[in-house]
XYZ file of C-alpha atoms in Angstrom:
553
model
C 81.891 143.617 -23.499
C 85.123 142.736 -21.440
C 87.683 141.031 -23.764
C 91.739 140.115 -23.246
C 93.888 140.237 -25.502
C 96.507 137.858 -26.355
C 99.545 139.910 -27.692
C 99.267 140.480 -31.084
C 99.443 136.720 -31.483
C 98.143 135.725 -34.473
C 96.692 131.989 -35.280
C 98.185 129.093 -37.486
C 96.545 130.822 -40.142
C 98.641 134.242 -39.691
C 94.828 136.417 -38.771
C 95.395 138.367 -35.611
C 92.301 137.254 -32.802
C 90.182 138.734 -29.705
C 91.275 136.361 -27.451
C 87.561 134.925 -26.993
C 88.622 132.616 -24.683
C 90.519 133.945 -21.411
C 88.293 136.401 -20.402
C 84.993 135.809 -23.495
C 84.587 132.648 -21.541
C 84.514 134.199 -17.926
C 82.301 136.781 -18.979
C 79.921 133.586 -20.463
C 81.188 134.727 -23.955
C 81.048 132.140 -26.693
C 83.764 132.422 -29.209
C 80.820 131.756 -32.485
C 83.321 130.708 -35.232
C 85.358 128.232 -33.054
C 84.303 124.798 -32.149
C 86.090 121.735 -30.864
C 86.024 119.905 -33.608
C 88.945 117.128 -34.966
C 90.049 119.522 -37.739
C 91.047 122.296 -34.997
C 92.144 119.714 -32.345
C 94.119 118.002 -34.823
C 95.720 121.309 -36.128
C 96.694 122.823 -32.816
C 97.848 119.525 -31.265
C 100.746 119.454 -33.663
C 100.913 123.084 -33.530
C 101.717 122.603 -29.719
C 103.802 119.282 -29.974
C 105.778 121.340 -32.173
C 106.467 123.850 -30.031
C 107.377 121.500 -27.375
C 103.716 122.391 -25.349
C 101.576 119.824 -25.810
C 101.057 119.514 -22.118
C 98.579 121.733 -22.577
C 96.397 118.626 -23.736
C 96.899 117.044 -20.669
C 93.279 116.941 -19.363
C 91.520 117.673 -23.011
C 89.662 114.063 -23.027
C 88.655 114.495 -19.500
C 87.035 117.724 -20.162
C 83.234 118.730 -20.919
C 82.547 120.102 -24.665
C 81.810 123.602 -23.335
C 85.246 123.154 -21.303
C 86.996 121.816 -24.637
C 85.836 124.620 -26.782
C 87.305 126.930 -24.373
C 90.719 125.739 -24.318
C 90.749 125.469 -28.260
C 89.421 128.506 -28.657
C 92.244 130.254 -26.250
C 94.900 128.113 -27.782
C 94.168 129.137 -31.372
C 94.728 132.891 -30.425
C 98.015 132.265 -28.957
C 100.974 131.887 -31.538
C 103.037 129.301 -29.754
C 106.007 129.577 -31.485
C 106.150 133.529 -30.788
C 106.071 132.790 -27.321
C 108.890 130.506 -27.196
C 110.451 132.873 -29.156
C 109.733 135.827 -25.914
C 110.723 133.219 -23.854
C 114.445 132.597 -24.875
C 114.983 135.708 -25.851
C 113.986 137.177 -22.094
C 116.115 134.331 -21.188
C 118.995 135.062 -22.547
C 119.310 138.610 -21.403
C 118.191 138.209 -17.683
C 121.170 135.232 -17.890
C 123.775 138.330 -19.482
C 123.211 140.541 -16.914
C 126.020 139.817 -14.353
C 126.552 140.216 -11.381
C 122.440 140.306 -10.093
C 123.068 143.740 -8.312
C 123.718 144.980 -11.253
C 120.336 143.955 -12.714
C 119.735 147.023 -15.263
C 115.321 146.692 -15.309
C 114.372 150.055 -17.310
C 111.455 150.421 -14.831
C 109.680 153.888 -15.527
C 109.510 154.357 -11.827
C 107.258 157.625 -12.319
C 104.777 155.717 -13.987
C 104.643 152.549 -11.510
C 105.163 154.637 -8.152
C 108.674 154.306 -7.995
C 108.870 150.823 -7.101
C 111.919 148.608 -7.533
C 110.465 145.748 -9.265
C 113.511 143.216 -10.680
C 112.630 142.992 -13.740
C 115.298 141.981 -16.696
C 116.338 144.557 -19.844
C 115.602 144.410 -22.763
C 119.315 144.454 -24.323
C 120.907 147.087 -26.630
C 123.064 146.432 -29.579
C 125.066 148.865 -27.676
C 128.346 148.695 -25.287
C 127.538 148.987 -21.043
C 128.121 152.653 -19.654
C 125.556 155.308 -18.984
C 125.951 158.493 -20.847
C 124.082 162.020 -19.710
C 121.764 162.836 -22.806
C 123.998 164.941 -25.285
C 122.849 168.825 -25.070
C 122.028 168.539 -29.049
C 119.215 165.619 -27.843
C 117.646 167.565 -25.839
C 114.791 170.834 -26.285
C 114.098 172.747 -23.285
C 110.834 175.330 -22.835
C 112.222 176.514 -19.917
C 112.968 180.173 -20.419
C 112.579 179.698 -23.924
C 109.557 181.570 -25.335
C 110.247 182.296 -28.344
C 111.321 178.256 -29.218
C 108.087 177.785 -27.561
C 106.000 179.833 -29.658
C 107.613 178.650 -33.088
C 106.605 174.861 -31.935
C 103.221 175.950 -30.646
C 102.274 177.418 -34.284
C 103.891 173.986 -35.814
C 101.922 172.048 -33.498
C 98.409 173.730 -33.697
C 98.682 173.516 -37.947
C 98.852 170.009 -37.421
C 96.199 169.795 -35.027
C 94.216 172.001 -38.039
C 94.673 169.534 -40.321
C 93.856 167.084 -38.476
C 97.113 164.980 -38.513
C 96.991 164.544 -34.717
C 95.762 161.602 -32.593
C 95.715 161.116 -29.101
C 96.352 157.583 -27.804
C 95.761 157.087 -23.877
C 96.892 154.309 -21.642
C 93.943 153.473 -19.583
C 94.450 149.940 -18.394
C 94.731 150.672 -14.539
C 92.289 150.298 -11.747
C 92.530 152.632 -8.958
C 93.213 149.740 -6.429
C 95.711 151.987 -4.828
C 93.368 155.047 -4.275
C 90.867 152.579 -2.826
C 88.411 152.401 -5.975
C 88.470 149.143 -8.126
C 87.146 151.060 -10.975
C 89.444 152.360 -14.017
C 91.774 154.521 -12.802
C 90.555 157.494 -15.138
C 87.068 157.450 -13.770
C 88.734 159.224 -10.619
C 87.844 162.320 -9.022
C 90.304 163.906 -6.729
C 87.980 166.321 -5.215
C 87.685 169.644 -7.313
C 85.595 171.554 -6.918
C 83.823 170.237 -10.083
C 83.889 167.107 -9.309
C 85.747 166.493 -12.816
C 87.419 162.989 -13.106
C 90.181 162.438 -14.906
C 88.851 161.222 -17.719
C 86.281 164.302 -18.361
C 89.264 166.943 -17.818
C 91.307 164.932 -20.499
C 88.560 165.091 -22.711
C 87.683 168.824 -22.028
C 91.142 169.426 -23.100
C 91.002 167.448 -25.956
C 87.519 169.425 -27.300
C 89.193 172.902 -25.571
C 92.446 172.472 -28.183
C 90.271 171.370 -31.338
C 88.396 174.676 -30.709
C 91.287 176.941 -30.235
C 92.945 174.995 -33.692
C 90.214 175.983 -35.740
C 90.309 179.102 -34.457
C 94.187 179.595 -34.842
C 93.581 178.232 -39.061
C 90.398 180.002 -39.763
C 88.525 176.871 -39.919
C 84.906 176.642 -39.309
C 83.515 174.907 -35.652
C 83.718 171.607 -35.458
C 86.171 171.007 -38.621
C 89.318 170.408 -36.584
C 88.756 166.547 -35.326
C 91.395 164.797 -32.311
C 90.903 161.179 -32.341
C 91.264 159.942 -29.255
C 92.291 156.323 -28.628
C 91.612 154.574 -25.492
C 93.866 151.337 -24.365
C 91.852 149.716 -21.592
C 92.439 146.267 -19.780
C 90.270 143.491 -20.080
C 89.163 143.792 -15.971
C 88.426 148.025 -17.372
C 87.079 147.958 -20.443
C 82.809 147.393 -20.345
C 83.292 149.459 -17.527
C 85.465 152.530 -19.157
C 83.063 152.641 -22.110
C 79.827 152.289 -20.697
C 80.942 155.687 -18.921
C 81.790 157.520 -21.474
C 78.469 156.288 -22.726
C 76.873 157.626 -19.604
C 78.753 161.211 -19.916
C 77.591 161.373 -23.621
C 81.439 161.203 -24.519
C 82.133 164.386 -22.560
C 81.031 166.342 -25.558
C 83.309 164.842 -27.948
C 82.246 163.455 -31.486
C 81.742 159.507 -30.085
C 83.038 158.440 -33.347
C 86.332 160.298 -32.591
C 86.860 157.897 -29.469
C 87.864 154.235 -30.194
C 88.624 152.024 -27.165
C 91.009 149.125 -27.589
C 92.483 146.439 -25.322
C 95.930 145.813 -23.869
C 97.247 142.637 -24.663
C 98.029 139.746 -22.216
C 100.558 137.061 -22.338
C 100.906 133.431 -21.284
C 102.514 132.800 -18.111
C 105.213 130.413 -18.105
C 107.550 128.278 -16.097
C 111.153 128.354 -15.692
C 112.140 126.308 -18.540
C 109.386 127.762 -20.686
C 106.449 125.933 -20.805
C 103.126 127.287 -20.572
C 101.180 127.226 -17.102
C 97.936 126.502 -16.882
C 95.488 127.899 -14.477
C 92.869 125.038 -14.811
C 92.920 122.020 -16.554
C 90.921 124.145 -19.289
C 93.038 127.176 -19.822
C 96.243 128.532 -19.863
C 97.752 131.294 -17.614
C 97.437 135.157 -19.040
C 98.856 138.176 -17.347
C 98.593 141.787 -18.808
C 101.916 142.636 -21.359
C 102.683 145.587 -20.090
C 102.394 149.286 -21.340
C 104.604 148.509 -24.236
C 102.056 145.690 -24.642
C 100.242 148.669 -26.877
C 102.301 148.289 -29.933
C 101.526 144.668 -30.743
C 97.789 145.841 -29.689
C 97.801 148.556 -32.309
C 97.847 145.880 -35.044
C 94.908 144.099 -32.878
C 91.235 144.224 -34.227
C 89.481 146.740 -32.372
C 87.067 144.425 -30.979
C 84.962 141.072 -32.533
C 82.423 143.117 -34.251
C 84.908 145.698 -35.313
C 87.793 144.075 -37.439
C 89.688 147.008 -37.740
C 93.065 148.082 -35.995
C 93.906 151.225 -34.634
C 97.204 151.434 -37.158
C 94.760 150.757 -40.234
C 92.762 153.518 -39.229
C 95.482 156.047 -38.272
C 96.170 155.344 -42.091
C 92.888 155.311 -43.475
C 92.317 158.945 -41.687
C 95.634 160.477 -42.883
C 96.904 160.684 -39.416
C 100.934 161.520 -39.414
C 101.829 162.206 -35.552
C 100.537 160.438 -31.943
C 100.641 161.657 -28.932
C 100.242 159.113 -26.627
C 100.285 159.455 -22.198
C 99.376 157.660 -19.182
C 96.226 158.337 -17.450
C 97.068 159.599 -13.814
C 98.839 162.651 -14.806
C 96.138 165.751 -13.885
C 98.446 168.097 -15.513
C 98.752 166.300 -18.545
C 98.600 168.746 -21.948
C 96.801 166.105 -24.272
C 97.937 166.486 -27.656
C 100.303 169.141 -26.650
C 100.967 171.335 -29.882
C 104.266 172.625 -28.808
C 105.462 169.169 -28.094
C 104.216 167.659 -31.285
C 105.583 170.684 -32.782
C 108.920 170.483 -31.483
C 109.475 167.056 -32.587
C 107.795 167.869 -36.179
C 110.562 170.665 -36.340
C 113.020 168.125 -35.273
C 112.319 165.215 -37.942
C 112.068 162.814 -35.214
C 110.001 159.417 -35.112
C 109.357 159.626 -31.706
C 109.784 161.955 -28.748
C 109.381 161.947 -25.024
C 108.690 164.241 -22.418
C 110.539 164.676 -19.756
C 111.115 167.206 -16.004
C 114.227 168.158 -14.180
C 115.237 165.938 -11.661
C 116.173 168.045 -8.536
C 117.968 165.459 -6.134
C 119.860 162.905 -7.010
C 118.437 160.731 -4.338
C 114.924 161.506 -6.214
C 113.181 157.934 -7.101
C 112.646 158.729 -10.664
C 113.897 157.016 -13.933
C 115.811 159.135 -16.163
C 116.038 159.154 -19.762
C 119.930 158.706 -20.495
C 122.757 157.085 -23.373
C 123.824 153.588 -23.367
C 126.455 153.467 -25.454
C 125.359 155.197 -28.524
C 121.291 154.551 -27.790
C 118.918 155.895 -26.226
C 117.196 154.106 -22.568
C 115.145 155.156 -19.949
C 117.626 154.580 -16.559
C 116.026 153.142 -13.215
C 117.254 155.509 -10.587
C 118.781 151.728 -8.554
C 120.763 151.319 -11.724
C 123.130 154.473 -11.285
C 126.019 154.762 -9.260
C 125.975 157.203 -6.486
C 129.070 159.239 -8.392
C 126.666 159.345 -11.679
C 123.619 160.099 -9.811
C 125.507 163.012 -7.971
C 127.468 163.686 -11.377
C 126.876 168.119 -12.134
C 127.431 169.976 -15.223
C 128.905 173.487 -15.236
C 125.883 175.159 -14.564
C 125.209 173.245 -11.297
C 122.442 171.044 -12.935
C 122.749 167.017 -12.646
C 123.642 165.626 -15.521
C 121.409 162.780 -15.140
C 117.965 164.826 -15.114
C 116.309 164.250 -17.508
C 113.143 162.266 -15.724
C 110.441 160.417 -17.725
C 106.943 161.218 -17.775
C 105.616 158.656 -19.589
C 104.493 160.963 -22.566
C 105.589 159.981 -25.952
C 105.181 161.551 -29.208
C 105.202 158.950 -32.637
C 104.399 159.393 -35.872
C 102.246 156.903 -37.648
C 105.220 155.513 -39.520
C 107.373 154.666 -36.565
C 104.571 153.202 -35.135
C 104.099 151.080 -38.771
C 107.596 149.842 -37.672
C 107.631 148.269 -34.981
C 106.775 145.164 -35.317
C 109.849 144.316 -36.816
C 111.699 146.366 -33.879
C 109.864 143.799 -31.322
C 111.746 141.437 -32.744
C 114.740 142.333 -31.470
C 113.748 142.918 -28.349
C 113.515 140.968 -24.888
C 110.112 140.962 -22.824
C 111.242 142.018 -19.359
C 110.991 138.698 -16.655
C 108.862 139.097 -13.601
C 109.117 136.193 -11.238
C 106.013 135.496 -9.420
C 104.107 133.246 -7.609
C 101.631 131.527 -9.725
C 98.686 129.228 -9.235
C 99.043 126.315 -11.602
C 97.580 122.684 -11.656
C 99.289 119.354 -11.008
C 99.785 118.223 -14.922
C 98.720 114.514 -13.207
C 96.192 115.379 -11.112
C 94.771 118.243 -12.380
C 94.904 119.319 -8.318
C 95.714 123.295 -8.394
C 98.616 124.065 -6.735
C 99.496 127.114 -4.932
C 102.939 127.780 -4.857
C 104.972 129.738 -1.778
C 107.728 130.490 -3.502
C 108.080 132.257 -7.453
C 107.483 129.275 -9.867
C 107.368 130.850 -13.079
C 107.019 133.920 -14.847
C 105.104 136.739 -15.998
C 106.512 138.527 -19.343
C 106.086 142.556 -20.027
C 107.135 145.066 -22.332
C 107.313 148.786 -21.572
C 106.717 151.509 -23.882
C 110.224 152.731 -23.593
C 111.419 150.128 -24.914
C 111.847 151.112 -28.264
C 113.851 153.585 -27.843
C 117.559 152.100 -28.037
C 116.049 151.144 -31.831
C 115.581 154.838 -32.920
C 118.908 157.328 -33.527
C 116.441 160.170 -33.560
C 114.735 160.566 -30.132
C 113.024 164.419 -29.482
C 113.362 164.673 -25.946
C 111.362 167.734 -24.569
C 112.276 169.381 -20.941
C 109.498 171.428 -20.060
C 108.426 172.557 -16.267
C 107.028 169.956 -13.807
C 104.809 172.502 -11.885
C 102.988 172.843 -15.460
C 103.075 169.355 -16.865
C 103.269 166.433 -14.207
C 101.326 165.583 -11.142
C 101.736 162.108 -10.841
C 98.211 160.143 -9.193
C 99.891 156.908 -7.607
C 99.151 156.950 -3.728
C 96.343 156.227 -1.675
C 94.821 159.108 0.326
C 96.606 161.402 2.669
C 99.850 160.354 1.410
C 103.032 162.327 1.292
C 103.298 162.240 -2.366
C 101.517 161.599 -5.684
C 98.262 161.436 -3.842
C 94.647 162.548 -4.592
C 95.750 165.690 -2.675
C 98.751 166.720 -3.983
C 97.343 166.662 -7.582
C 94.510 168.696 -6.770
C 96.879 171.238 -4.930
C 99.254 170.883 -8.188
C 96.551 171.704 -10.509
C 94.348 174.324 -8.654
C 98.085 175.923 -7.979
C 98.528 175.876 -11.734
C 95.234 177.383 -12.405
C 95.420 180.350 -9.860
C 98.769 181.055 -11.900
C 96.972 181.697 -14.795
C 94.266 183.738 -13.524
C 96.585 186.085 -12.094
C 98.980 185.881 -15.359
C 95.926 187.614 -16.650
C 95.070 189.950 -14.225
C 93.186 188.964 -11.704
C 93.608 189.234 -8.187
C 92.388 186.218 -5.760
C 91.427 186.763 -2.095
C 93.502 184.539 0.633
C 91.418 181.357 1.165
C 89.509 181.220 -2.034
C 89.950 178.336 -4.486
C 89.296 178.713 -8.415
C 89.109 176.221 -10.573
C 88.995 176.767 -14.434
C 88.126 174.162 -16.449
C 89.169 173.322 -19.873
C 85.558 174.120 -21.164
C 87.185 177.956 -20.821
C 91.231 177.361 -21.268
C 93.316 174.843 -22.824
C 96.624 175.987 -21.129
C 95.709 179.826 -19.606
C 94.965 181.011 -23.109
C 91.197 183.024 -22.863
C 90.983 183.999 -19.917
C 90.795 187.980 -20.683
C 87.661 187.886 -19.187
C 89.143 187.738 -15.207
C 91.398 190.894 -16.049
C 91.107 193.323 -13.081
C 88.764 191.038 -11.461
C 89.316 190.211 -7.602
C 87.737 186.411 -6.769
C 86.159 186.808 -3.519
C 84.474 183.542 -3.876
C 85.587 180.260 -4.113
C 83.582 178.446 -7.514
C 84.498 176.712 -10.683
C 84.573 178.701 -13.975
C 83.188 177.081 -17.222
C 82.785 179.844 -19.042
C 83.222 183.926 -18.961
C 79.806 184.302 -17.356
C 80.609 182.328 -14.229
C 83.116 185.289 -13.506
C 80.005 187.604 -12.060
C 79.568 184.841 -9.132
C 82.673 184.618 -8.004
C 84.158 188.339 -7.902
């Protein structure tokens, strides 16, 4: 079942919904405990006159039951008041940024394809002026094994007792890459024909196995929950296949989908827009949009959130990462155990930025807090800015892989509200609140309001921030075919590159021409792999397990 999600809005009656009516409704959904009767319409119309939106009754007498249900239903999942309450405070701090070229938008341009996309910041209680990220924030694995090590055997006790989640952002269709399926479902040609979501999950069951191991546990006793934030357009489609791929081996009751919120889109001065004289205008909330959907019920039939069952399973720490990153170590146990050793709430990951021309946002000081920097938002001399070693100061580029534990995440609700959605001025079809006639606008009308998953970092003074090597951990997936960069292509060069590495880090010897691929059925991260040792691969195959050696060699 598709469903979207109004953000975390909860109803007059302070219960958090499904939105049952936005998408429910398109999908011929009824919404079985709401009906348009006077006690609801009488409720919500002073609800809304309240709140100064009662336009959104303009055509309610006009409309056919079915039609009137709808609209009640939708308006009783959105909390009205909260969004005026989004609304001025966005307001106010796209009004204090001065002058507009100095827009500061927090974009994690990584993540979005390094696109400049205007948006407002969410403001700091902190003073202007970019700082580099003091040395004492920031762990490096770069020639550091033996830090390394110490956080791998921290990380993989916690994956042993099972205090370790995985949450994945899976919202995206692969529009760019030509596919309007989710953007996990992906292949980018290996040899395998592994999408993304199947090597995620091999990875996932691959690390669970070598935990057990590590502890002494028997097979099977070291469980990774894996929690999967789709979109409302990705959802049936994202669990039906994992349905079809039996879960890629993994325990199905270990892998709980959930839904990204969306929000109302509103005018200028802050009234809701509606699409059609029955229902109001939703756009997705953006990534950060998963912390208010963390306190969401799972789905209709399961009334459950994903933070009451993070505490009902004793889960301390979350690792939580985008989608389109091939090389992405899910539930890494040296990250997790770095920031474990570290006492720290919440960690990111981040890679060296080479150039400082390089389109990438970097995680910086802004004032005294921590923010993720768009790369438009630093001056040339900062950008270009060395320390004594030669390195840039500003280098520190984000990944879009976060480590949390469950009590941060507990927290921040109350965080939110001090925050300030970021503003996105678009073009938005709307209807004539006389006619009813829709209106398509040429030029940006209202607005669309997001959060990003960054933002909570100017609230926390402890921030883990992990350098470890790009060639090993990112591969971004952004770019249509035969692109320059962060295309189909360059991730499966970047992770059959990675792969040869670690056959020949153990031994083996590969003929010119031939391709390997090792799956994570055999290695998590090169670990295993004793059985290629003075092998030469003659052959170009995919290893699952020690017995596919024979063919290849």
């Amino acid at each position: 079942m598709t469903t979207a999600i109004l953000n975390g809005f909860t109803n007059g009656n302070g219960h958090s919904h499904s939105d049952m009516a936005s998408s429910h409704l398109a999908n011929g959904v009824g919404h079985s405990t709401l009906h348009s009767d006077s006690t609801l319409l009488s409720r919500l119309r002073k609800q809304y006159a309240a709140a100064g939106q009662s336009h959104v009754f303009a055509f309610y007498d006009r409309l056919s039951p079915s039609e009137q249900a709808a609209l009640l239903a939708q308006l009783d999942d959105i909390d009205v008041h909260r969004v005026n309450r989004i609304y001025q405070n966005a307001v106010a701090a796209d009004r204090a940024i001065t002058p507009p070229a100095e827009v500061v938008s927090f974009d994690d341009t990584l993540a979005v394809g390094g696109r400049l996309i205007g948006r407002s910041r969410t403001p700091t209680p902190q003073p202007d002026g970019f700082l580099p990220l003091p040395e004492e924030a920031t762990a490096t694995i770069l020639n550091n094994p033996e830090g390394e090590q110490a956080w791998r055997d921290i990380g993989l006790k916690a994956v042993a007792d099972n205090s370790v989640a995985v949450l994945l952002m899976a919202g995206g269709q692969g529009t760019r890459l030509g596919s309007t399926s989710p953007k996990g479902m992906y292949s980018i040609g290996l040899p395998s024909g592994m999408s993304l979501f199947e090597y995620q999950a091999g990875r996932i069951k691959r690390l669970e196995r070598v935990a057990a191991e590590r502890s002494g546990k028997a097979p099977g006793s070291v469980r990774i929950r894996w929690y999967v934030m789709t979109s409302g357009p990705t959802r049936e489609e994202t669990e039906k296949y994992f349905a079809s791929k039996d879960f890629f081996g993994l325990d199905k009751d270990d892998v709980i989908f959930f839904e990204q919120g969306v929000l109302p889109a509103l005018s200028e001065d802050g009234k809701l827009l509606l699409s059609s004289p029955s229902s109001v205008s939703v756009a997705p909330d953006g990534n950060g949009g998963l912390y208010a959907a963390l306190r969401r019920p799972l789905s209709p039939s399961k009334r459950y959130s994903v933070l009451e069952d993070l505490r009902n399973r004793q889960i301390r720490y979350v690792h939580v990462y985008g989608v389109d990153n091939c090389l992405v170590k899910v539930a890494d146990p040296v990250f997790i155990g770095c920031c474990i050793s570290r006492n720290s709430p919440v960690g990111a990951k981040v890679v060296r930025k080479i150039l400082p021309t390089e389109s990438v946002g970097v995680l910086a000081k802004r004032g005294d807090a921590f923010a993720v920097v768009e790369y438009s938002e630093l001056p040339k001399e900062m950008a270009e800015m060395r320390t004594q070693d030669g390195q840039l100061a500003f280098r520190a580029a984000n990944i879009v892989n976060h480590f949390y534990t469950t009590e941060f995440l507990e927290g921040v609700e109350a965080i939110e509200k001090k925050m300030a959605f970021h503003i996105a001025r678009k073009k938005i079809q709307t209807v004539d609140l006389e006619t009813g006639e829709p209106i398509k606008p040429s030029e940006p009308n209202g607005m669309k309001l997001e959060m990003f998953v960054f933002d909570v970092f100017p609230f926390t003074d402890s921030l883990c921030v992990l350098e470890v090597d790009r060639a090993e951990e990112f591969s971004g997936l952004k770019n249509a075919p035969g692109s320059k960069s962060d295309c189909p292509e360059t991730s499966r060069r970047d992770l059959l590159a990675q792969q040869k590495r670690w056959l020949i880090a153990n031994g083996a010897e590969i003929a010119d021409g031939v391709e390997v691929e090792v799956t994570p059925q055999l290695t998590y991260a090169g670990e295993g792999l004793e059985c290629v040792k003075g092998k030469k691969f003659v052959r170009s195959g995919v290893l699952r397990t020690p017995e596919d050696v024979a063919e290849l060699v």
